[in-house]
XYZ file of C-alpha atoms in Angstrom:
773
model
C -18.513 -32.936 -32.156
C -19.077 -31.331 -28.764
C -16.359 -29.362 -27.034
C -15.442 -29.089 -23.399
C -16.122 -25.618 -22.007
C -13.523 -24.025 -19.695
C -14.439 -20.977 -17.617
C -11.733 -18.591 -16.371
C -12.333 -15.221 -14.710
C -10.131 -13.040 -16.932
C -10.349 -12.620 -20.723
C -6.578 -12.150 -20.904
C -6.145 -15.875 -20.194
C -8.578 -17.229 -22.789
C -6.479 -17.398 -25.958
C -3.410 -18.746 -24.176
C -5.288 -21.530 -22.368
C -7.288 -22.398 -25.476
C -4.031 -22.749 -27.404
C -2.562 -25.018 -24.701
C -5.658 -27.279 -24.623
C -6.338 -27.564 -28.347
C -9.376 -27.550 -30.609
C -11.563 -29.737 -28.383
C -11.799 -27.000 -25.769
C -13.506 -23.616 -25.781
C -12.375 -21.107 -23.152
C -14.619 -18.236 -22.029
C -14.200 -15.583 -19.316
C -16.661 -14.718 -16.559
C -15.022 -11.267 -16.278
C -14.733 -11.605 -12.509
C -17.744 -12.125 -10.247
C -20.963 -12.735 -12.176
C -23.386 -12.355 -9.240
C -23.452 -10.268 -6.097
C -25.863 -9.548 -3.271
C -28.784 -7.330 -4.244
C -27.724 -3.759 -3.353
C -30.443 -3.080 -0.802
C -31.536 -4.016 2.675
C -32.601 -7.626 3.069
C -29.946 -9.149 0.827
C -28.806 -11.176 3.837
C -31.576 -12.529 6.068
C -30.292 -13.270 9.604
C -33.704 -14.604 10.626
C -33.633 -17.254 7.914
C -30.224 -18.848 8.360
C -28.486 -15.846 6.755
C -30.019 -16.710 3.399
C -28.548 -14.528 0.650
C -30.327 -12.962 -2.301
C -28.093 -12.693 -5.348
C -28.544 -10.997 -8.687
C -26.510 -11.029 -11.880
C -24.127 -8.072 -12.119
C -25.351 -5.901 -15.008
C -21.994 -5.536 -16.755
C -21.545 -9.331 -16.811
C -25.033 -10.222 -18.057
C -23.887 -10.681 -21.654
C -20.870 -12.772 -20.601
C -23.177 -15.167 -18.749
C -25.426 -15.337 -21.807
C -22.411 -16.262 -23.937
C -21.454 -18.978 -21.423
C -25.075 -20.225 -21.481
C -25.021 -20.590 -25.263
C -21.661 -22.353 -25.250
C -22.606 -24.936 -22.589
C -25.396 -26.236 -24.818
C -22.761 -27.595 -27.209
C -20.435 -28.947 -24.515
C -20.462 -32.227 -22.623
C -18.110 -31.138 -19.820
C -17.798 -27.851 -17.917
C -14.404 -27.086 -16.371
C -14.435 -24.295 -13.787
C -10.873 -22.912 -13.898
C -11.065 -19.616 -12.022
C -8.304 -18.386 -9.700
C -6.970 -20.793 -7.043
C -8.234 -18.925 -3.997
C -11.404 -18.287 -2.015
C -12.720 -15.606 -4.394
C -11.954 -17.782 -7.404
C -13.866 -20.666 -5.818
C -16.838 -18.363 -5.248
C -16.789 -17.139 -8.878
C -16.904 -20.748 -10.105
C -19.742 -21.553 -7.692
C -21.794 -18.560 -8.870
C -21.338 -19.559 -12.522
C -22.370 -23.110 -11.613
C -25.441 -21.944 -9.618
C -26.578 -19.613 -12.411
C -26.326 -22.323 -15.073
C -28.095 -24.788 -12.782
C -30.964 -22.306 -12.234
C -31.263 -21.928 -16.010
C -31.410 -25.756 -16.278
C -28.419 -25.804 -18.625
C -26.378 -28.468 -16.809
C -28.553 -31.527 -17.442
C -26.342 -34.459 -18.529
C -23.258 -32.235 -18.224
C -20.198 -33.186 -16.200
C -18.964 -30.283 -14.016
C -15.401 -30.307 -12.694
C -13.196 -27.820 -10.860
C -9.589 -27.389 -12.034
C -6.867 -25.398 -10.312
C -3.514 -24.209 -11.642
C -1.094 -21.771 -10.018
C 0.650 -20.617 -13.183
C -0.394 -20.210 -16.793
C 2.018 -22.556 -18.521
C 1.167 -25.451 -20.838
C 2.298 -28.066 -18.327
C 0.357 -26.542 -15.394
C -2.856 -26.106 -17.418
C -2.862 -29.536 -19.063
C -2.039 -31.298 -15.770
C -4.916 -29.465 -14.053
C -7.369 -30.563 -16.756
C -6.066 -34.124 -16.468
C -6.629 -34.166 -12.689
C -9.888 -32.276 -12.001
C -11.500 -32.004 -8.565
C -14.861 -30.854 -7.222
C -16.004 -27.426 -6.041
C -15.069 -26.906 -2.388
C -18.186 -26.157 -0.328
C -15.957 -25.177 2.581
C -14.200 -22.457 0.572
C -17.516 -21.237 -0.841
C -19.053 -21.087 2.642
C -16.055 -19.135 3.952
C -16.355 -16.631 1.106
C -20.113 -16.300 1.609
C -19.606 -15.738 5.332
C -17.010 -13.038 4.600
C -19.320 -11.348 2.076
C -22.285 -11.533 4.478
C -20.239 -10.052 7.322
C -19.078 -7.168 5.137
C -22.626 -6.591 3.927
C -24.153 -6.609 7.426
C -21.519 -4.241 8.776
C -21.837 -1.902 5.800
C -25.642 -1.835 5.604
C -26.111 -1.307 9.329
C -23.155 0.742 10.510
C -22.839 3.081 7.519
C -26.410 4.516 7.828
C -25.652 5.168 11.500
C -22.605 7.189 10.445
C -24.830 9.174 8.062
C -27.179 10.080 10.894
C -24.560 10.825 13.517
C -21.871 12.494 11.345
C -22.756 13.146 7.672
C -24.084 11.378 4.587
C -21.860 9.416 2.256
C -19.652 7.863 4.940
C -18.954 4.164 5.312
C -17.545 1.738 7.842
C -16.031 -1.624 7.038
C -14.994 -4.698 8.927
C -11.374 -4.286 7.763
C -11.112 -0.665 6.600
C -12.093 0.661 10.054
C -9.177 -0.977 11.944
C -6.848 0.260 9.173
C -8.180 3.811 9.655
C -7.696 3.423 13.402
C -4.007 2.613 12.842
C -3.469 5.766 10.800
C -5.352 8.035 13.230
C -3.636 6.604 16.305
C -0.226 7.085 14.709
C -1.112 10.726 13.978
C -2.209 11.213 17.597
C 1.115 9.739 18.759
C 2.939 12.246 16.573
C 0.871 15.176 17.872
C 1.379 14.140 21.512
C 5.106 13.584 21.035
C 7.365 15.851 23.098
C 10.696 16.540 21.426
C 13.755 16.156 23.664
C 17.231 17.496 23.030
C 20.312 15.332 23.466
C 23.970 15.440 22.462
C 26.450 12.805 21.334
C 30.248 12.805 20.958
C 32.108 11.291 18.010
C 35.864 10.875 17.811
C 37.342 11.489 14.371
C 40.504 9.384 14.403
C 42.914 7.659 12.026
C 45.116 4.574 12.073
C 47.858 3.916 9.538
C 46.675 7.002 7.682
C 43.103 5.689 7.257
C 40.301 7.721 8.886
C 37.469 6.233 10.980
C 34.916 7.364 13.556
C 34.063 6.140 17.050
C 31.207 7.008 19.435
C 31.589 7.865 23.114
C 30.058 5.077 25.257
C 31.543 5.758 28.739
C 32.490 9.030 30.437
C 34.095 9.286 33.896
C 33.421 5.587 34.426
C 29.669 5.814 33.722
C 27.942 4.113 30.813
C 26.122 6.714 28.744
C 22.493 6.629 27.641
C 20.658 8.706 25.079
C 19.974 11.592 27.462
C 23.248 11.701 29.387
C 24.001 15.113 27.852
C 21.018 17.377 27.170
C 22.403 20.869 26.460
C 25.160 22.562 24.517
C 27.112 23.882 27.509
C 27.297 20.440 29.103
C 28.242 18.795 25.793
C 31.017 21.325 25.091
C 32.430 20.920 28.586
C 32.609 17.125 28.119
C 34.238 17.598 24.701
C 36.911 19.869 26.172
C 37.635 17.447 29.028
C 38.033 14.576 26.570
C 40.360 16.529 24.280
C 42.576 17.483 27.217
C 42.620 13.920 28.553
C 43.429 12.430 25.135
C 46.317 14.744 24.299
C 45.987 13.913 20.615
C 45.634 10.140 20.782
C 43.371 7.248 21.760
C 44.592 3.855 22.980
C 43.204 0.633 21.523
C 41.960 -1.127 24.693
C 40.005 -4.031 23.233
C 39.581 -5.462 19.743
C 36.926 -8.095 18.976
C 36.566 -9.949 15.685
C 33.786 -12.378 14.860
C 32.131 -13.815 11.824
C 28.392 -13.810 11.232
C 26.061 -15.158 8.593
C 23.215 -13.297 6.923
C 20.451 -15.400 5.398
C 18.345 -14.439 2.370
C 14.721 -13.341 2.677
C 12.052 -15.906 1.724
C 10.399 -15.737 -1.711
C 7.617 -13.225 -2.151
C 4.087 -13.582 -0.869
C 1.463 -10.975 -1.734
C 2.152 -8.675 1.216
C 5.960 -8.760 0.971
C 5.766 -8.108 -2.781
C 3.583 -5.061 -2.089
C 5.998 -3.817 0.570
C 9.168 -4.341 -1.453
C 7.690 -2.848 -4.637
C 6.776 0.238 -2.577
C 10.283 0.496 -1.093
C 12.356 -0.241 -4.173
C 10.144 0.747 -7.099
C 7.900 3.408 -5.545
C 4.796 1.435 -6.614
C 1.487 1.767 -4.772
C -0.156 -1.492 -3.681
C -2.779 -1.011 -6.399
C -0.127 -0.519 -9.072
C 1.855 -3.543 -7.863
C -1.161 -5.841 -8.067
C -2.174 -4.477 -11.461
C 1.268 -5.145 -12.982
C 1.573 -8.534 -11.246
C -1.807 -9.529 -12.737
C -0.454 -8.708 -16.203
C 2.652 -10.834 -15.636
C 0.526 -13.722 -14.336
C -2.080 -13.637 -17.116
C 0.499 -13.724 -19.868
C 2.908 -11.722 -22.011
C 3.435 -12.114 -25.748
C 7.053 -13.240 -26.085
C 6.991 -13.267 -29.864
C 4.446 -15.716 -31.179
C 3.785 -17.291 -27.791
C 1.851 -15.825 -24.855
C 3.219 -17.067 -21.533
C 2.425 -16.343 -17.906
C 5.716 -15.112 -16.474
C 4.933 -15.504 -12.766
C 2.922 -17.866 -10.587
C -0.331 -16.768 -8.945
C 0.237 -13.482 -7.125
C -2.384 -13.767 -4.359
C -0.786 -16.114 -1.877
C 0.263 -16.385 1.774
C 2.619 -19.304 1.187
C 6.428 -19.190 1.005
C 6.626 -22.750 -0.388
C 8.324 -23.468 -3.699
C 7.525 -26.528 -5.803
C 10.217 -29.235 -5.927
C 10.512 -28.805 -9.696
C 10.992 -25.052 -9.297
C 13.641 -25.602 -6.600
C 15.605 -27.909 -8.894
C 15.463 -25.345 -11.734
C 16.576 -22.490 -9.457
C 19.497 -24.484 -8.047
C 20.598 -25.472 -11.560
C 20.510 -21.843 -12.706
C 22.530 -20.660 -9.678
C 25.225 -23.255 -10.373
C 25.341 -22.297 -14.051
C 25.185 -18.502 -13.654
C 26.959 -17.860 -10.332
C 28.890 -21.060 -9.618
C 28.344 -24.331 -7.740
C 29.808 -22.815 -4.553
C 26.786 -20.511 -4.280
C 24.343 -23.457 -4.119
C 23.629 -24.715 -0.569
C 23.809 -28.464 0.077
C 20.054 -28.674 0.573
C 17.254 -26.488 -0.828
C 16.119 -23.777 1.574
C 12.689 -24.319 3.146
C 10.833 -21.369 4.615
C 8.035 -21.307 7.164
C 5.031 -19.043 6.687
C 4.953 -16.282 9.328
C 1.569 -14.908 8.317
C -0.888 -15.449 11.151
C -3.734 -16.326 8.801
C -1.930 -18.109 5.986
C -4.540 -19.714 3.729
C -4.450 -22.624 1.284
C -1.248 -24.419 0.387
C -0.274 -22.244 -2.573
C 3.222 -21.573 -3.828
C 5.130 -18.364 -3.263
C 5.250 -15.804 -6.085
C 7.999 -16.916 -8.470
C 8.920 -16.881 -12.164
C 7.202 -19.698 -14.032
C 10.625 -20.454 -15.499
C 13.684 -19.107 -13.732
C 15.622 -19.737 -16.962
C 13.635 -16.840 -18.472
C 16.086 -14.096 -17.435
C 14.721 -10.549 -17.017
C 17.100 -9.163 -19.648
C 15.920 -11.754 -22.175
C 12.278 -10.606 -21.973
C 12.894 -6.901 -21.345
C 12.043 -5.821 -24.889
C 8.656 -7.581 -24.582
C 7.689 -5.865 -21.332
C 6.634 -2.352 -20.399
C 8.983 -0.492 -18.053
C 6.720 -1.311 -15.080
C 6.390 -4.972 -16.008
C 10.151 -5.342 -16.366
C 10.863 -3.713 -12.997
C 8.437 -5.989 -11.154
C 9.497 -9.152 -12.998
C 13.150 -8.328 -12.323
C 12.351 -7.866 -8.609
C 10.478 -11.205 -8.399
C 13.164 -13.071 -10.358
C 16.022 -11.775 -8.194
C 14.226 -12.457 -4.902
C 13.370 -16.010 -6.014
C 16.922 -16.835 -7.097
C 18.528 -15.219 -4.040
C 16.346 -17.186 -1.590
C 18.016 -20.429 -2.742
C 21.629 -19.203 -2.590
C 24.112 -19.647 0.241
C 24.172 -17.178 3.105
C 26.397 -14.111 3.044
C 29.426 -14.198 5.367
C 30.479 -10.996 7.099
C 33.450 -10.259 9.330
C 32.509 -7.927 12.177
C 35.003 -5.841 14.122
C 34.380 -3.887 17.345
C 37.107 -1.704 18.863
C 37.086 -0.013 22.296
C 39.413 2.980 22.548
C 40.428 4.635 25.830
C 40.581 8.404 25.987
C 43.123 9.418 28.679
C 42.028 6.524 30.928
C 39.808 3.458 30.916
C 36.998 5.623 32.360
C 36.474 7.366 29.019
C 35.721 4.906 26.203
C 34.911 5.348 22.520
C 33.647 2.418 20.416
C 34.076 1.887 16.671
C 32.305 -0.882 14.775
C 32.575 -2.075 11.224
C 32.199 -5.104 9.046
C 33.343 -6.423 5.738
C 31.701 -8.895 3.389
C 34.020 -11.876 2.987
C 31.570 -13.892 0.855
C 28.522 -12.086 -0.551
C 26.546 -15.281 -1.256
C 22.939 -14.324 -2.055
C 23.823 -10.616 -1.800
C 25.328 -10.894 -5.294
C 21.762 -11.018 -6.559
C 19.426 -9.355 -4.067
C 19.181 -7.693 -0.649
C 15.829 -6.956 0.997
C 14.891 -3.315 1.538
C 14.009 -1.703 4.868
C 11.245 0.708 5.831
C 13.095 3.587 7.445
C 16.436 5.339 7.284
C 17.569 4.280 10.763
C 17.342 0.596 9.876
C 19.048 1.314 6.584
C 21.866 3.204 8.326
C 22.331 0.406 10.866
C 22.614 -2.119 8.080
C 25.387 -0.283 6.248
C 28.808 -1.946 6.588
C 31.733 0.389 7.236
C 35.384 -0.583 6.866
C 37.791 -0.070 9.783
C 41.567 0.239 9.317
C 43.853 -2.416 10.894
C 44.491 -1.780 14.633
C 46.282 -3.594 17.480
C 45.440 -3.764 21.179
C 47.609 -1.491 23.331
C 48.680 0.672 20.381
C 47.704 4.350 19.984
C 45.749 5.879 17.128
C 45.695 9.543 16.121
C 42.812 11.655 17.458
C 42.074 14.464 14.999
C 38.894 15.901 16.544
C 35.974 15.222 18.867
C 32.644 16.455 17.538
C 29.763 17.286 19.895
C 26.535 16.886 17.900
C 23.066 18.107 18.792
C 20.078 15.788 18.212
C 16.349 15.891 18.835
C 14.128 12.888 19.400
C 11.675 12.265 16.573
C 8.103 10.958 16.693
C 7.267 7.620 15.060
C 6.973 7.970 11.272
C 3.582 8.155 9.592
C 2.562 5.030 7.759
C 3.621 4.547 4.169
C 1.795 2.002 2.033
C 4.589 -0.495 2.715
C 4.576 -0.036 6.489
C 0.741 -0.001 6.671
C 0.563 -3.288 4.761
C 3.216 -4.708 7.104
C 1.242 -3.593 10.183
C -2.045 -5.012 8.844
C -0.346 -8.321 8.124
C 1.335 -8.453 11.557
C -2.036 -7.913 13.251
C -3.701 -10.518 11.027
C -6.178 -7.965 9.672
C -7.676 -8.699 6.263
C -5.947 -10.544 3.462
C -2.956 -9.301 1.434
C -5.070 -9.462 -1.724
C -7.489 -6.926 -0.179
C -4.928 -4.367 1.035
C -4.975 -2.351 -2.193
C -8.786 -2.097 -1.978
C -8.651 -1.066 1.696
C -6.213 1.762 0.938
C -8.259 2.932 -2.075
C -11.458 2.974 0.023
C -9.866 5.091 2.756
C -8.775 7.615 0.115
C -12.043 7.582 -1.838
C -14.049 8.228 1.344
C -11.677 11.121 2.094
C -10.739 9.569 5.436
C -7.032 9.895 4.634
C -4.799 11.791 2.262
C -1.339 10.852 1.009
C 1.446 13.422 1.074
C 5.032 12.512 0.232
C 3.909 8.850 0.218
C 2.730 9.032 3.850
C -0.827 8.741 5.220
C -2.478 11.680 6.993
C -5.971 11.340 8.503
C -8.497 13.978 7.460
C -10.847 15.690 9.917
C -13.663 13.400 8.762
C -11.410 10.369 9.200
C -10.646 11.433 12.776
C -14.324 11.895 13.631
C -15.333 8.553 12.116
C -12.524 6.806 13.981
C -13.458 8.545 17.246
C -17.075 7.418 16.872
C -16.145 3.826 16.086
C -13.476 3.447 18.782
C -15.731 4.973 21.471
C -19.004 3.276 20.569
C -18.012 0.158 18.601
C -14.752 -0.557 20.411
C -14.945 -4.321 20.023
C -15.435 -4.194 16.280
C -12.399 -2.034 15.482
C -10.185 -3.899 17.932
C -7.202 -5.381 16.124
C -7.423 -8.768 17.829
C -11.190 -9.064 17.227
C -10.726 -8.524 13.487
C -7.816 -10.987 13.378
C -9.754 -13.609 15.357
C -12.624 -13.283 12.912
C -10.162 -14.024 10.094
C -9.077 -17.136 12.030
C -12.713 -18.227 12.260
C -13.199 -17.765 8.513
C -10.080 -19.851 7.915
C -11.562 -22.564 10.118
C -14.715 -22.495 7.964
C -12.611 -22.841 4.795
C -10.911 -25.913 6.311
C -14.245 -27.447 7.297
C -13.500 -27.115 11.016
C -16.363 -24.685 11.735
C -19.887 -24.157 10.461
C -20.450 -20.672 9.061
C -24.020 -20.212 10.339
C -23.155 -20.320 14.088
C -20.211 -18.028 13.349
C -22.586 -15.514 11.742
C -25.007 -15.783 14.681
C -22.223 -15.122 17.205
C -21.351 -11.955 15.312
C -24.806 -10.686 14.385
C -26.746 -10.858 17.662
C -24.550 -8.530 19.780
C -23.723 -6.322 16.768
C -27.332 -5.513 15.843
C -28.177 -4.968 19.521
C -25.363 -2.419 19.802
C -26.515 -0.655 16.602
C -29.997 -0.223 18.098
C -28.603 1.054 21.405
C -26.372 3.666 19.755
C -29.209 4.776 17.469
C -31.083 5.887 20.604
C -28.328 6.948 23.001
C -25.861 8.880 20.812
C -26.651 12.367 19.538
C -24.972 13.951 16.544
C -23.382 16.679 18.649
C -21.798 14.000 20.860
C -19.881 12.780 17.823
C -19.151 15.904 15.791
C -18.426 18.276 18.687
C -15.583 18.236 21.191
C -15.763 20.632 24.136
C -12.759 22.832 24.945
C -11.929 24.825 28.064
C -12.665 28.238 26.572
C -15.554 30.699 26.569
C -16.996 32.467 23.549
C -15.626 36.050 23.428
C -19.000 37.307 22.148
C -21.568 35.625 24.434
C -19.498 33.741 27.070
C -21.050 30.379 26.131
C -18.678 27.388 25.953
C -16.748 26.885 22.713
C -16.297 23.513 21.050
C -14.427 21.938 18.157
C -17.040 21.153 15.512
C -17.151 19.404 12.161
C -18.315 21.505 9.241
C -18.527 21.049 5.500
C -14.904 22.115 5.102
C -13.428 20.299 8.093
C -13.106 20.983 11.807
C -13.336 24.486 13.289
C -13.963 26.178 16.630
C -17.461 27.529 17.128
C -19.865 28.705 19.790
C -22.217 26.110 21.292
C -24.909 28.810 21.396
C -25.290 28.648 17.607
C -27.429 29.881 15.809
C -28.033 32.627 18.394
C -24.285 33.315 18.384
C -22.363 32.784 15.130
C -18.786 33.145 16.454
C -16.299 30.825 14.680
C -12.589 30.635 14.036
C -10.240 28.218 12.347
C -8.901 25.346 14.398
C -5.327 26.148 15.377
C -5.727 29.929 15.186
C -4.192 31.700 18.189
C -6.600 34.635 18.102
C -8.770 33.451 20.973
C -10.711 36.431 22.214
C -11.113 37.978 18.773
C -14.673 38.691 17.735
C -14.275 36.554 14.622
C -11.598 34.833 12.605
C -9.966 37.463 10.360
C -8.924 36.044 6.990
C -5.229 36.214 6.121
C -4.534 38.971 3.584
C -2.338 38.229 0.554
C 0.308 40.950 0.770
C 1.173 43.039 -2.276
C -1.662 41.817 -4.492
C -5.217 42.859 -5.317
C -8.056 41.140 -7.142
C -7.460 41.356 -10.928
C -11.209 41.797 -11.504
C -12.293 44.416 -8.946
C -9.020 45.447 -7.216
C -10.329 44.460 -3.761
C -7.983 42.805 -1.259
C -7.161 39.162 -1.891
C -7.454 36.825 1.131
C -6.680 33.181 1.908
C -9.872 31.162 2.395
C -10.655 27.549 3.239
C -13.069 25.496 1.166
C -14.036 21.876 0.649
C -10.808 21.163 -1.221
C -8.503 23.047 1.181
C -7.115 26.573 1.181
C -7.350 28.900 -1.821
C -7.000 32.589 -2.687
C -10.259 34.498 -3.106
C -11.530 38.046 -3.421
C -12.527 39.800 -0.183
C -15.414 41.364 -2.151
C -17.256 38.021 -2.345
C -20.146 37.482 -3.164
C -20.126 40.566 -5.441
C -16.817 39.382 -6.935
C -16.270 35.638 -7.238
C -12.623 35.637 -8.343
C -10.645 32.659 -6.976
C -7.253 31.140 -7.727
C -5.207 28.265 -6.272
C -3.073 28.910 -3.214
C -0.180 27.099 -4.838
C 0.856 28.548 -8.162
C 0.775 26.059 -11.051
C 4.268 24.796 -11.895
C 5.807 25.236 -15.322
C 6.553 22.003 -17.202
C 8.954 23.856 -19.498
C 6.927 22.766 -22.547
C 5.634 25.429 -24.967
C 1.908 25.339 -25.732
C 1.606 23.721 -29.190
C -1.713 25.449 -29.909
C -1.045 29.163 -29.330
C 2.784 29.004 -29.180
C 2.715 31.949 -26.736
C 2.075 30.318 -23.382
C 3.690 27.460 -21.486
C 2.021 24.233 -20.385
C 1.434 24.430 -16.623
C 0.856 21.562 -14.209
C -2.349 22.295 -12.284
C -4.545 20.582 -9.729
C -8.296 20.387 -10.254
C -10.699 20.871 -7.346
C -11.109 17.111 -7.213
C -7.367 16.835 -6.597
C -6.684 15.339 -10.042
C -3.633 16.661 -11.906
C -4.052 18.161 -15.391
C -1.983 20.308 -17.756
C -3.115 23.482 -19.530
C -1.862 26.609 -21.263
C -0.724 29.563 -19.131
C -2.657 31.875 -21.508
C -6.066 30.511 -20.428
C -8.794 31.677 -21.112
C -7.306 33.101 -24.331
C -5.999 29.619 -25.121
C -7.979 26.594 -23.957
C -5.415 23.874 -24.771
C -5.434 21.224 -22.004
C -4.219 17.658 -21.371
C -4.735 14.966 -18.754
C -1.347 13.380 -19.451
C 2.076 14.898 -18.744
C 3.608 16.660 -21.769
C 7.216 16.131 -22.854
C 9.276 18.374 -25.101
C 9.504 15.958 -28.024
C 7.755 16.187 -31.396
C 5.730 13.333 -32.857
C 7.736 11.463 -35.539
C 4.529 10.569 -37.425
C 2.546 13.838 -37.575
C 5.156 16.368 -36.344
C 2.901 17.706 -33.521
C 5.310 19.703 -31.306
C 4.784 17.632 -28.135
C 4.175 14.078 -26.929
C 2.559 12.947 -23.684
C 3.195 10.142 -21.192
C 0.172 7.862 -20.950
C -0.132 4.918 -18.522
C -2.709 2.169 -19.026
C -3.250 -1.174 -17.310
C -2.785 -3.119 -20.529
C 0.174 -1.332 -22.133
C 2.035 0.261 -19.211
C 3.599 3.702 -19.756
C 4.074 4.949 -23.314
C 5.009 8.123 -25.148
C 1.829 8.973 -27.074
C 0.861 11.684 -29.541
C -1.996 13.746 -28.018
C -3.577 14.353 -31.441
C -6.652 12.088 -31.679
C -6.195 11.379 -35.375
C -2.560 10.284 -34.826
C -2.003 6.796 -33.400
C 1.724 7.142 -32.585
C 2.754 5.330 -29.377
C 6.052 3.874 -28.199
C 7.137 2.357 -24.857
C 8.627 4.771 -22.291
C 11.629 3.370 -20.420
C 11.834 5.910 -17.581
C 9.793 6.161 -14.369
C 6.441 7.841 -15.171
C 6.311 9.264 -11.631
C 9.450 11.243 -12.388
C 8.217 12.519 -15.734
C 4.921 14.229 -14.894
C 6.412 17.677 -14.763
C 7.756 19.482 -11.695
C 5.971 19.062 -8.386
């Protein structure tokens, strides 16, 4: 008896779906995309209707062979890859490959789509199959062709004009521009001093604070008082005028409602997981994929959340009914609004009518499945569950109070504000995070004591406080994702890849969870914004996304769209090839003469970053570090490490700069090649289990990767990639365990001894357990 063959893209789904469908179905995985463009020039032919040359991806060759064997014994092929544009393309490539191999004769081919991996969703999808969408496939092909044409034409230009190994991308380049422009804003920012005055008062024995808003009849602004003398004089005048009390001049009370945030879409999940859990976008998507594909709940593998790549805030009617029932049961009928809440998608380029990210069953409480989840999986599931439930609860009701207090007369006014929560509503379950401390501070509700108009309150003190204006904050992953989404750049499902690419190309670094552009990143951005302005323009990139959406809806043909892009783009590439010289890109003239030969100096890009050098090179070899204030010196003198000498030859130790940043090296180089890190390795507090003399130190390799090794190196060569913890293995008694994080199992405490297989889930945050910073 022949079976029906079902193709999914991930092997993690196979057993679960096969179990749901029964013995008449065989389920195989494509393991993602099975074909891609040939990795060389000519893969897309603009002169022949943008014809594309595909080849099977090597790592998936055997999976396609397995699918080919299985289809011979099947009468129906169900293509059940993910319900989005990429999933449609994967199904199409599988179909095209099998058709080329002439394996689909007399076979029925159907497309099935489900948004969650539950028995009901899967069986209903199989019962109501559709056809492959040519519109979605064309949109994906157009996107892939655009990315290919940009990469294969613009990247080689970067190699010639800047250095080899660089890349430019249709979406990564505008993202880089955002980061560089923010850094330039910060560098150009001029700090200004200002002062504020706060009254520390009390009413009925309860303390509160109020801010000065009017002085001598004038409404104050941020820079009304700009120095200490002025601020202290105002403070003294106010104290004298008050004579120990303030008068309540005006008291306003009003009630306001606060509505819950909509359920998660991909971008808001990435942002909130970054804010509340400290997850990177890559980590968020990895854990969400695990929750979607299925978790073993004790004899049954179930997908815990709906599909996590979505722009839609819609919730299915059945899901809404379940959520409302749970709210009534768990929190009370009063917390259920009369009608279900409906949310409108704000995303500029929202695609396909998917659902929002939600639990597949809201009755599956986080605490009930906690023991089946890794620490990371539980945190993300808990976040998704709470957000989903809260979005269907009643609004929160807050009482707001604003009090104006006169100081001596009605010309000097302090204002106090506060609010109380009279009915928390959805806030019982969940409150959305914010991106910066100012927003967070503004959102905090303070309690004011009871006061009456015309009555005095006690003035205890007036504080004059100095402030300085601050530049805009550097982008975090959450705020960068938010900015990309607001500009309509890229798709939320691609944000993790964009961020990884920027880091892998060494265009940006991350410090304290904030993005900093590297020297190379600045140069690449400068080249692109000056010479390819149109193509890194935020609106151009967003409009191109709109056009691709129109293709996916069948409103536009993809070939004319490609022509409109390609003709001017290739013309500009050819122009810049001829007109731009490398020095125009990698050098920036400065208003300073070389102290050795009087030629102009310029900022240049070298192997180790930007520096100042003479334009008369190689005749004149004068250089100095960028930012050094020793203009006029004959050369840049290295900084000497005080109080230390080289342990090998006793020469002076100096601070040098290399490819991986600053380090300590011997001044006797090249005769002596001793080097050591600028930052001393930090002690994890764990004794080396091998020599029992040294301690395990946290070190950074030249590549930037963290590792752990014995302080007695080279006498002891014990080393680990995973963070050690001071806890012996219960199976083999090895003195230490390590924290190991994998995509499949999350974070576990693992014995580092290869022959020992001990592993147990770790409940803490792995980011907090990797030894001291």
